[in-house]
mmCIF file of C-alpha atoms in Angstrom:
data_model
loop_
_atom_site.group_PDB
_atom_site.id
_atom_site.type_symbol
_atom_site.label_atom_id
_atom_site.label_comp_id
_atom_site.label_asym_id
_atom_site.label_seq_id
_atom_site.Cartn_x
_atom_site.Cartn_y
_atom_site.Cartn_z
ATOM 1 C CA UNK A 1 65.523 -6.731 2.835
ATOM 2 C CA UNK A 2 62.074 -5.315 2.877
ATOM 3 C CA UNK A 3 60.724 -5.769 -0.854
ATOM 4 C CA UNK A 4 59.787 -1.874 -0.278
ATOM 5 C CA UNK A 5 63.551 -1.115 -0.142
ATOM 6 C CA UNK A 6 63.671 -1.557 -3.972
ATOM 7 C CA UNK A 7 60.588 1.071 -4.639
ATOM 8 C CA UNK A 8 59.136 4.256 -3.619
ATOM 9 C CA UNK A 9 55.794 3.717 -5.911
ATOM 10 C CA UNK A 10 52.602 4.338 -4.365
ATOM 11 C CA UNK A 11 54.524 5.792 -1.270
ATOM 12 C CA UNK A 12 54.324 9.548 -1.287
ATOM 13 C CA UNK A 13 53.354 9.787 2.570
ATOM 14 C CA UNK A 14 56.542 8.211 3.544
ATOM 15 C CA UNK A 15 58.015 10.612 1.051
ATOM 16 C CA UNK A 16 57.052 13.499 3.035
ATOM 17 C CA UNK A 17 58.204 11.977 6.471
ATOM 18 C CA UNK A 18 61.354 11.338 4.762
ATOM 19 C CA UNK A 19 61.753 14.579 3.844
ATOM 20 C CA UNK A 20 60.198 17.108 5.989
ATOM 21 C CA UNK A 21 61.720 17.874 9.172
ATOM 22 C CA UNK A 22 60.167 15.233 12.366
ATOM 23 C CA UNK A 23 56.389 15.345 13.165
ATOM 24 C CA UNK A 24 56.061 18.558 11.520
ATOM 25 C CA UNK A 25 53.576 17.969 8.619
ATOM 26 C CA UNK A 26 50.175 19.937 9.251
ATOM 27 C CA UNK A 27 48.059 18.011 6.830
ATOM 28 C CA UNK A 28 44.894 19.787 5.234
ATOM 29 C CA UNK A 29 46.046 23.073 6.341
ATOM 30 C CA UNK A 30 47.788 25.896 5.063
ATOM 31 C CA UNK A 31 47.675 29.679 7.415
ATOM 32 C CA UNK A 32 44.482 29.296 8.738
ATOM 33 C CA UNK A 33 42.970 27.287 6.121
ATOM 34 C CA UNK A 34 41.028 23.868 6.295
ATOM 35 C CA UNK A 35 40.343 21.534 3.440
ATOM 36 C CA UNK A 36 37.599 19.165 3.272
ATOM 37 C CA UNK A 37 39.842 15.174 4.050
ATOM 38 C CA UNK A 38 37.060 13.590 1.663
ATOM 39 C CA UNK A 39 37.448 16.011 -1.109
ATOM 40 C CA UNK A 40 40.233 14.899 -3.851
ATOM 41 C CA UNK A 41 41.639 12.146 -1.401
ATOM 42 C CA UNK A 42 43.987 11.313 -4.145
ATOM 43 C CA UNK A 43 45.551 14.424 -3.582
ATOM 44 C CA UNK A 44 47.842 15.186 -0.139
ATOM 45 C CA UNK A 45 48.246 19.044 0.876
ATOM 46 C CA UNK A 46 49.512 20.676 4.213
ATOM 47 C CA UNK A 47 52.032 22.946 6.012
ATOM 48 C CA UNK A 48 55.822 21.127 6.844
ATOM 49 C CA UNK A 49 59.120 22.299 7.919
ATOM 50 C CA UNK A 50 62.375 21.826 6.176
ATOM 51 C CA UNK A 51 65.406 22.404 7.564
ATOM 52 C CA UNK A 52 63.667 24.723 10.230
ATOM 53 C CA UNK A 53 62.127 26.842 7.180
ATOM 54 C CA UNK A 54 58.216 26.561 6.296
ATOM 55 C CA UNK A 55 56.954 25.134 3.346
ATOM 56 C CA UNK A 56 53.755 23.696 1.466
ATOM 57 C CA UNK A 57 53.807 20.156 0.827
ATOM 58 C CA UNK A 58 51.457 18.557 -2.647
ATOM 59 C CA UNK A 59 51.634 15.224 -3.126
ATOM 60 C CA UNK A 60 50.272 12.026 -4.072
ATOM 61 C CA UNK A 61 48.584 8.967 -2.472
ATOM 62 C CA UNK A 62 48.467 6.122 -4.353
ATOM 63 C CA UNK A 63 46.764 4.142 -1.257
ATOM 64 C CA UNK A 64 43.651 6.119 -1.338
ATOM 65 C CA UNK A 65 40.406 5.984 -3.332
ATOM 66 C CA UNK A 66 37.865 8.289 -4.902
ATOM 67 C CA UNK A 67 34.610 6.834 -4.381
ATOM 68 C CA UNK A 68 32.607 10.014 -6.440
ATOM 69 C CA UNK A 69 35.558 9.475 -9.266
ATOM 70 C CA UNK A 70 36.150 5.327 -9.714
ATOM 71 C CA UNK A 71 38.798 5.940 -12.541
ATOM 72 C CA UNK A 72 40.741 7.844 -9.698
ATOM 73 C CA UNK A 73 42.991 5.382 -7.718
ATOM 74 C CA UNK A 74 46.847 4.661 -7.492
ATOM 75 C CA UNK A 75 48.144 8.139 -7.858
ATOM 76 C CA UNK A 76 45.676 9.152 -10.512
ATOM 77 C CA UNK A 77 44.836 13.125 -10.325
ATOM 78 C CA UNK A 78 41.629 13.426 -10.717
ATOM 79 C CA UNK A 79 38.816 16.594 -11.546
ATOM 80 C CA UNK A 80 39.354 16.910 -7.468
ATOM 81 C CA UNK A 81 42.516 16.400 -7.134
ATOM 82 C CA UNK A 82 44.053 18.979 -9.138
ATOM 83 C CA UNK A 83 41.229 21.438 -7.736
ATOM 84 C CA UNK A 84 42.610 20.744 -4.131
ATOM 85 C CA UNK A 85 46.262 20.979 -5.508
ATOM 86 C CA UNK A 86 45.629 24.113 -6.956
ATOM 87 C CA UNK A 87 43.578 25.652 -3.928
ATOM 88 C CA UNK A 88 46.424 24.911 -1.946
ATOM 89 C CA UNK A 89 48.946 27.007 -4.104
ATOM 90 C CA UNK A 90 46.777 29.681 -4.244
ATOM 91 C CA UNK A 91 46.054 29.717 -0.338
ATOM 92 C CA UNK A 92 49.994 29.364 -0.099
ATOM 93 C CA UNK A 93 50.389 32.548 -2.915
ATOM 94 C CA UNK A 94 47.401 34.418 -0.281
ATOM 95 C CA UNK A 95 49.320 33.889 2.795
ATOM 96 C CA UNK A 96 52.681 35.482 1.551
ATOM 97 C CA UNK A 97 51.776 38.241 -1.039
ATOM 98 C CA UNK A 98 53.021 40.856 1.226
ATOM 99 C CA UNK A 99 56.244 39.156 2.518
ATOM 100 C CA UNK A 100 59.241 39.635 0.474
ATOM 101 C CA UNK A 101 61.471 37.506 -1.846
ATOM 102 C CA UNK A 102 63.362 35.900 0.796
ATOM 103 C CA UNK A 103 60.283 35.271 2.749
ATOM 104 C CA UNK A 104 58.154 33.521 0.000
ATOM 105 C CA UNK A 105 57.600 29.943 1.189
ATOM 106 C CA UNK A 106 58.750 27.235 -0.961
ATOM 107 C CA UNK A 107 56.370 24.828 -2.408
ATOM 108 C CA UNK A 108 57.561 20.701 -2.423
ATOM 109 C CA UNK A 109 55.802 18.529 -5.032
ATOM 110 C CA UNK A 110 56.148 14.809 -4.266
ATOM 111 C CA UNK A 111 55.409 13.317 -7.346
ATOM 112 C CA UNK A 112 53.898 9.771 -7.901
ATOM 113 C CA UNK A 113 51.350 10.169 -11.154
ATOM 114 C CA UNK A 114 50.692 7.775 -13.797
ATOM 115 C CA UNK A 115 48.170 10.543 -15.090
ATOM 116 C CA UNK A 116 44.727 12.143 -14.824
ATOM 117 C CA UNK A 117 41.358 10.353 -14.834
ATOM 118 C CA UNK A 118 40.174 10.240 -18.126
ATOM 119 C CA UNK A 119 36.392 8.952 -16.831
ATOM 120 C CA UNK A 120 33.483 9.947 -18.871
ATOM 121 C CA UNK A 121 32.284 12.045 -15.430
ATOM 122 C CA UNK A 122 35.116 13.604 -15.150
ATOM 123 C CA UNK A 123 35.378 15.253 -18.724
ATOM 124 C CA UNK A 124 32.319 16.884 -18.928
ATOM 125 C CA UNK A 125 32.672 18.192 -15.383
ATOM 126 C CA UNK A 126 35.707 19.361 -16.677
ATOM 127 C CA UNK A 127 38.721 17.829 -15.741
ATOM 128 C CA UNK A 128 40.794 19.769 -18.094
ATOM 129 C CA UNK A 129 39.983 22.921 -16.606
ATOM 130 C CA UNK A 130 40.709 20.977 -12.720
ATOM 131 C CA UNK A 131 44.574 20.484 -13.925
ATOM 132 C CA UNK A 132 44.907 23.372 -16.314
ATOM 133 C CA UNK A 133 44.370 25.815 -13.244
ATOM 134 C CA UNK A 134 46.733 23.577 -10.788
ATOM 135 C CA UNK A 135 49.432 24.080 -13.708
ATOM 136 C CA UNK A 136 48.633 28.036 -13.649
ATOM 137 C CA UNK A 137 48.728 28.243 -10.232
ATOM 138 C CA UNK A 138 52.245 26.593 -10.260
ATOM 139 C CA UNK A 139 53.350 29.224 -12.777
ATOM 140 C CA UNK A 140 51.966 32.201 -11.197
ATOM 141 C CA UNK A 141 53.285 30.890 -7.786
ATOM 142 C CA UNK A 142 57.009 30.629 -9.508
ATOM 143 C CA UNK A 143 57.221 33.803 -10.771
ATOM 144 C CA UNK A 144 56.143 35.498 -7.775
ATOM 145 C CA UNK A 145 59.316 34.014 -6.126
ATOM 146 C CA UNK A 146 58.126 30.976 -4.576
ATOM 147 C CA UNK A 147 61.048 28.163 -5.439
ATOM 148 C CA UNK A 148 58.982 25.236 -6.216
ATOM 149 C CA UNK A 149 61.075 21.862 -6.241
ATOM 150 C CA UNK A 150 59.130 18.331 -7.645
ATOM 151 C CA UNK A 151 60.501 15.302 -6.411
ATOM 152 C CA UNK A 152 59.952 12.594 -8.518
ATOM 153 C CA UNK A 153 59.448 9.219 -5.879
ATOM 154 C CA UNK A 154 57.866 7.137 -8.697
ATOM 155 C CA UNK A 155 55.908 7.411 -11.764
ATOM 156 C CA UNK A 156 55.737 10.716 -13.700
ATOM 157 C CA UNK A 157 53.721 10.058 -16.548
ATOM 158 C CA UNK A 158 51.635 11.892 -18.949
ATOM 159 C CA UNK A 159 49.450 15.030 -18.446
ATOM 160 C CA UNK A 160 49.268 14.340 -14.674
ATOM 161 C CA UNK A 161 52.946 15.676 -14.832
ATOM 162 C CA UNK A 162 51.929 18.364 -17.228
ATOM 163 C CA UNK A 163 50.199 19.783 -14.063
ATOM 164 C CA UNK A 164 52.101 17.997 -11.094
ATOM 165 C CA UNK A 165 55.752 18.870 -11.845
ATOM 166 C CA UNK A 166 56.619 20.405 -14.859
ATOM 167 C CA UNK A 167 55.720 24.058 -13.779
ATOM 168 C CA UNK A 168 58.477 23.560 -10.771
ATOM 169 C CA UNK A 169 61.689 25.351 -10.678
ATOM 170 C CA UNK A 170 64.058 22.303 -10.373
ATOM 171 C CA UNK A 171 62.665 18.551 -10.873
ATOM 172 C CA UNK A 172 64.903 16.272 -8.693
ATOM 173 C CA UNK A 173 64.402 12.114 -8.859
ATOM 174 C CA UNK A 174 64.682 9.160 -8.165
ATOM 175 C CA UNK A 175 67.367 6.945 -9.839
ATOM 176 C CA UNK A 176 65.876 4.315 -12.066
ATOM 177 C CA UNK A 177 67.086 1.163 -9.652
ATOM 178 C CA UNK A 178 63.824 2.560 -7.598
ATOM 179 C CA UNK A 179 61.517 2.001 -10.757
ATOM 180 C CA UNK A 180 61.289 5.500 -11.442
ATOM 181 C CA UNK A 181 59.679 6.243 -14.419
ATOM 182 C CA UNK A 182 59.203 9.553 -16.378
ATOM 183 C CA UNK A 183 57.730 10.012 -19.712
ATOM 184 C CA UNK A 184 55.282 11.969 -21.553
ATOM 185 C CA UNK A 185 53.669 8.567 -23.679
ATOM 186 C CA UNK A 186 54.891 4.880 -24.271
ATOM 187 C CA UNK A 187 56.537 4.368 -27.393
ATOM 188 C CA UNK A 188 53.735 2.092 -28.430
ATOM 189 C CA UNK A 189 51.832 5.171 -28.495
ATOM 190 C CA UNK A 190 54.543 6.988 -30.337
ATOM 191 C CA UNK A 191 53.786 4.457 -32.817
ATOM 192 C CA UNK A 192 50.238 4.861 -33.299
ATOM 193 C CA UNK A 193 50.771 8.465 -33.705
ATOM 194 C CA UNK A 194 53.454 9.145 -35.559
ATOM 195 C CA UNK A 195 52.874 6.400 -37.758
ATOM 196 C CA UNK A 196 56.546 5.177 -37.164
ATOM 197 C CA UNK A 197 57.159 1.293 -36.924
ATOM 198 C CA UNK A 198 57.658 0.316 -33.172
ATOM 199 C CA UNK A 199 60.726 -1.481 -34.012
ATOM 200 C CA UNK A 200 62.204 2.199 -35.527
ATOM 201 C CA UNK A 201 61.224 3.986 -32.741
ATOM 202 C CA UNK A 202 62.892 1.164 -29.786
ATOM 203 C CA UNK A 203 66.264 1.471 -31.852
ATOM 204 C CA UNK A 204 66.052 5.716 -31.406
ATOM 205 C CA UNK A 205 65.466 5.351 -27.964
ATOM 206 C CA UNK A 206 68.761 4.344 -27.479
ATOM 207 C CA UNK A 207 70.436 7.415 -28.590
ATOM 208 C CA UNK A 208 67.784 9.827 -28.917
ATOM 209 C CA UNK A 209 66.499 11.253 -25.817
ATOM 210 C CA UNK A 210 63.342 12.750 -27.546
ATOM 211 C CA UNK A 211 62.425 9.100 -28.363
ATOM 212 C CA UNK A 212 63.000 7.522 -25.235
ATOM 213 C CA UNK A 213 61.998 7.617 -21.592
ATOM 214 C CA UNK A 214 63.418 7.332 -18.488
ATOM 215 C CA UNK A 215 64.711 9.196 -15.763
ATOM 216 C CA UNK A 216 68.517 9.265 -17.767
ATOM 217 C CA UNK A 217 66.929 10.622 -20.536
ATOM 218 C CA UNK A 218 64.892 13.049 -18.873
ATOM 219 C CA UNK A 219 68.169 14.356 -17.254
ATOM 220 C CA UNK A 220 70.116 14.465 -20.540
ATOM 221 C CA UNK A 221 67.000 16.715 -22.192
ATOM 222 C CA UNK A 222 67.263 19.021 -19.043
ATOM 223 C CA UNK A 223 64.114 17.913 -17.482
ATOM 224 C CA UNK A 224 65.654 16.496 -14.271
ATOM 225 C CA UNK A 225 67.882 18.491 -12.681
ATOM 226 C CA UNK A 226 69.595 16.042 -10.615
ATOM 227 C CA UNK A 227 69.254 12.273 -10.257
ATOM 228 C CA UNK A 228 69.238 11.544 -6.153
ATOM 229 C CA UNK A 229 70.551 8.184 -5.862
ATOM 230 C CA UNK A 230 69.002 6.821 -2.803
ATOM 231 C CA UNK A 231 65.992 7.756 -0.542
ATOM 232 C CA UNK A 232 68.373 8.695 2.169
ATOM 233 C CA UNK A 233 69.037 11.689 -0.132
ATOM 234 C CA UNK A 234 66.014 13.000 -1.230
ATOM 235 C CA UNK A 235 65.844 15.331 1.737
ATOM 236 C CA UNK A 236 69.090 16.901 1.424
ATOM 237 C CA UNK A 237 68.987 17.229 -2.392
ATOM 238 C CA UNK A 238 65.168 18.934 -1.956
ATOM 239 C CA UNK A 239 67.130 21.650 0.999
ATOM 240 C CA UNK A 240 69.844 22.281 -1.303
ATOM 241 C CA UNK A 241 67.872 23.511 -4.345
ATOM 242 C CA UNK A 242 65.518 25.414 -2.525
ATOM 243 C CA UNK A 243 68.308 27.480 -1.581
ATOM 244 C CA UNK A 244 70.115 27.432 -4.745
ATOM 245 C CA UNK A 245 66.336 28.584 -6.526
ATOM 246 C CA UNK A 246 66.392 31.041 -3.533
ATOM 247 C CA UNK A 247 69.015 32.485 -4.203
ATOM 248 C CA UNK A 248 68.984 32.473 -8.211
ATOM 249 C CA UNK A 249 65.425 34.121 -7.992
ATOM 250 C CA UNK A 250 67.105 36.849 -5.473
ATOM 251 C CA UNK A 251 70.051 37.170 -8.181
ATOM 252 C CA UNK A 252 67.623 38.130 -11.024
ATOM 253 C CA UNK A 253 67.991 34.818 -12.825
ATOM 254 C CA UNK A 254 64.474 33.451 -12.712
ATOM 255 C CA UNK A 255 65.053 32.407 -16.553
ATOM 256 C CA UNK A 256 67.319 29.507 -15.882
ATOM 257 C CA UNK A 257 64.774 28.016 -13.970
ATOM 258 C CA UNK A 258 61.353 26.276 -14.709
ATOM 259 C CA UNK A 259 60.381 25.173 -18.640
ATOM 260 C CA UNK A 260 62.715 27.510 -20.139
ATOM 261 C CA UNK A 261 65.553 27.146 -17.633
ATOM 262 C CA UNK A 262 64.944 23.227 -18.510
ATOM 263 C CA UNK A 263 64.960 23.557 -22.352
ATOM 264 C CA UNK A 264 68.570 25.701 -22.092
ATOM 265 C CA UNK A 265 70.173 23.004 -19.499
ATOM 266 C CA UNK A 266 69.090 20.078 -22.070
ATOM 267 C CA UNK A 267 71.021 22.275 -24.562
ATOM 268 C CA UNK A 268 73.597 22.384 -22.407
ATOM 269 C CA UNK A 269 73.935 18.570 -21.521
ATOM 270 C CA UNK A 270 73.116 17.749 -25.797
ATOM 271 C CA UNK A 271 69.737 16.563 -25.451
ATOM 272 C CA UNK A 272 68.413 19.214 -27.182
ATOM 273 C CA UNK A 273 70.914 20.337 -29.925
ATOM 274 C CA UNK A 274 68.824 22.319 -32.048
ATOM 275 C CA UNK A 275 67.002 23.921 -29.519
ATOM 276 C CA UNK A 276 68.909 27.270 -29.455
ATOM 277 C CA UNK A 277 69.446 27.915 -33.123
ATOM 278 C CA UNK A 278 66.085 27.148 -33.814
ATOM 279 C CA UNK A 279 64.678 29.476 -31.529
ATOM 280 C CA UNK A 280 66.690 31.786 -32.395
ATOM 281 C CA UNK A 281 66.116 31.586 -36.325
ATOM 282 C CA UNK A 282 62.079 31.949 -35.078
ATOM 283 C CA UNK A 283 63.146 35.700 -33.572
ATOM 284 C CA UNK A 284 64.941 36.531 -36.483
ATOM 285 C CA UNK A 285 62.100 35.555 -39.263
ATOM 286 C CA UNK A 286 59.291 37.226 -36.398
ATOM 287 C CA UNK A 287 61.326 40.325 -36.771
ATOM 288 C CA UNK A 288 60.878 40.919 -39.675
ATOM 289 C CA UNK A 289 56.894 41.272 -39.654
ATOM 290 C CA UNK A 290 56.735 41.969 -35.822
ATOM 291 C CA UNK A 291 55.306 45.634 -36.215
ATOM 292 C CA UNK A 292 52.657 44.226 -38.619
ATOM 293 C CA UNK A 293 51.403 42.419 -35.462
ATOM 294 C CA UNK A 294 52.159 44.392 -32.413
ATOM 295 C CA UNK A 295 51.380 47.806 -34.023
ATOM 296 C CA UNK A 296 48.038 46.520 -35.456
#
């Protein structure tokens, strides 16, 4: 057995030939637009078919190097990176604004992140403002009726997911056996934090899904939507819930889909008990001084 069998890390351009239909990726453009190949080469964006259907591929390579950005290597998204990401969404948003629903091309995120670059360069050139407006773009492109599905191929980690993934309709991934791994920070940084001894925190983790990480945990909370079990099956899960988003969005049910869709399946699955009943007790106190807000 090949030792990359057991892994899909640092792979995200086999992802998309394992997923999109044969020969049909059209890297670095998206209807009748070019992006620069040296600018964010972190970052992989382009035009695929799925199942016969067209659809904008974002993605990850691990493999390549930004020479302008050291900090950005191995899947890092970088001040570039999320630019080109989000340039893409908006040229895919441009190309469809006057087709409707049913026509809006779905957008396929391939995830592979363990986060941005947090290089002295790339903060004060503003690297917060690069990934901010890839997330934005995500969220205007969902609610205009794009169904954007992440697939999560190997890490998902940090504010790199914040921007690549979390804004999707439905987050599919990989089971754990293929070293998936999906959290927002390391318990050891829990720690630090929250001032919480590590040993405390290790023993939550293995009944509290707020305190853990992993894709099983992610699931439970209602931030994975389904768990695909081998890589023979991420291209038939990714088909199937771009139709079932397709046809939810079409339906008038856009709210049980993306962040808030996500908070009321974790509900749902009891990862997130309180959820519900807590926003619910917010409504009731905001109520009750809502006119001395909205009426001022």
């Amino acid at each position: 057995m090949d030792e990359l069998d057991n892994t899909m890390i640092g792979r995200g351009r086999d992802a998309i030939e394992m997923i999109v239909d044969a020969n049909s990726f059209d890297e670095n453009h998206i209807e009748g637009f070019e992006f620069d190949p040296e600018y964010g080469p972190g970052s992989v964006v382009g035009t695929a078919k799925i199942d016969g259907q067209t659809v904008t591929i974002i993605a990850n390579d691990a493999q390549a190097f930004n020479d302008r950005f050291p900090v950005v290597f191995g899947g890092v998204i970088g001040l570039e990176e999320g630019y080109k990401m989000a340039t893409a969404v908006y040229r895919t948003l441009e190309a469809d604004k006057d087709k409707p629903l049913a026509e809006k091309r779905p957008v396929i995120l391939i995830v592979d992140t363990p986060g941005n670059g947090p290089g002295k360069m790339e903060e004060i050139a503003g690297m917060n403002k690069s990934t901010g407006g890839y997330q934005l773009a995500l969220a205007e492109a969902r609610k205009t009726g794009h169904p954007i599905v992440a697939m999560v191929i190997g890490r998902a980690i940090s504010g790199a997911f914040l921007c690549h993934g979390l804004q999707a309709d439905h987050i599919l991934a990989l089971s754990k056996d293929f070293g998936t791994m999906i959290h927002v920070m390391p318990t050891t940084s829990v720690s630090r934090i929250t001032k919480m001894d590590i040993e405390r925190l290790e023993e939550l983790s293995k009944s509290n899904p707020v305190f853990a990480a992993g894709v099983e945990f992610f699931y439970k909370l209602g931030g994975v939507q389904e768990i695909v079990e081998n890589v023979e099956g991420m291209r038939d899960a990714v088909i199937r819930h771009i139709k079932e988003i397709a046809a939810m969005k079409a339906e008038g049910k856009s709210e049980l889909l993306g962040p808030w869709g996500r908070g009321i399946l974790g509900s749902k699955r009891g990862g997130r008990t309180n959820r519900m009943d807590t926003i619910a007790k917010m409504n009731e106190e905001f109520d009750v001084v809502a006119d001395k807000y909205i009426n001022a």
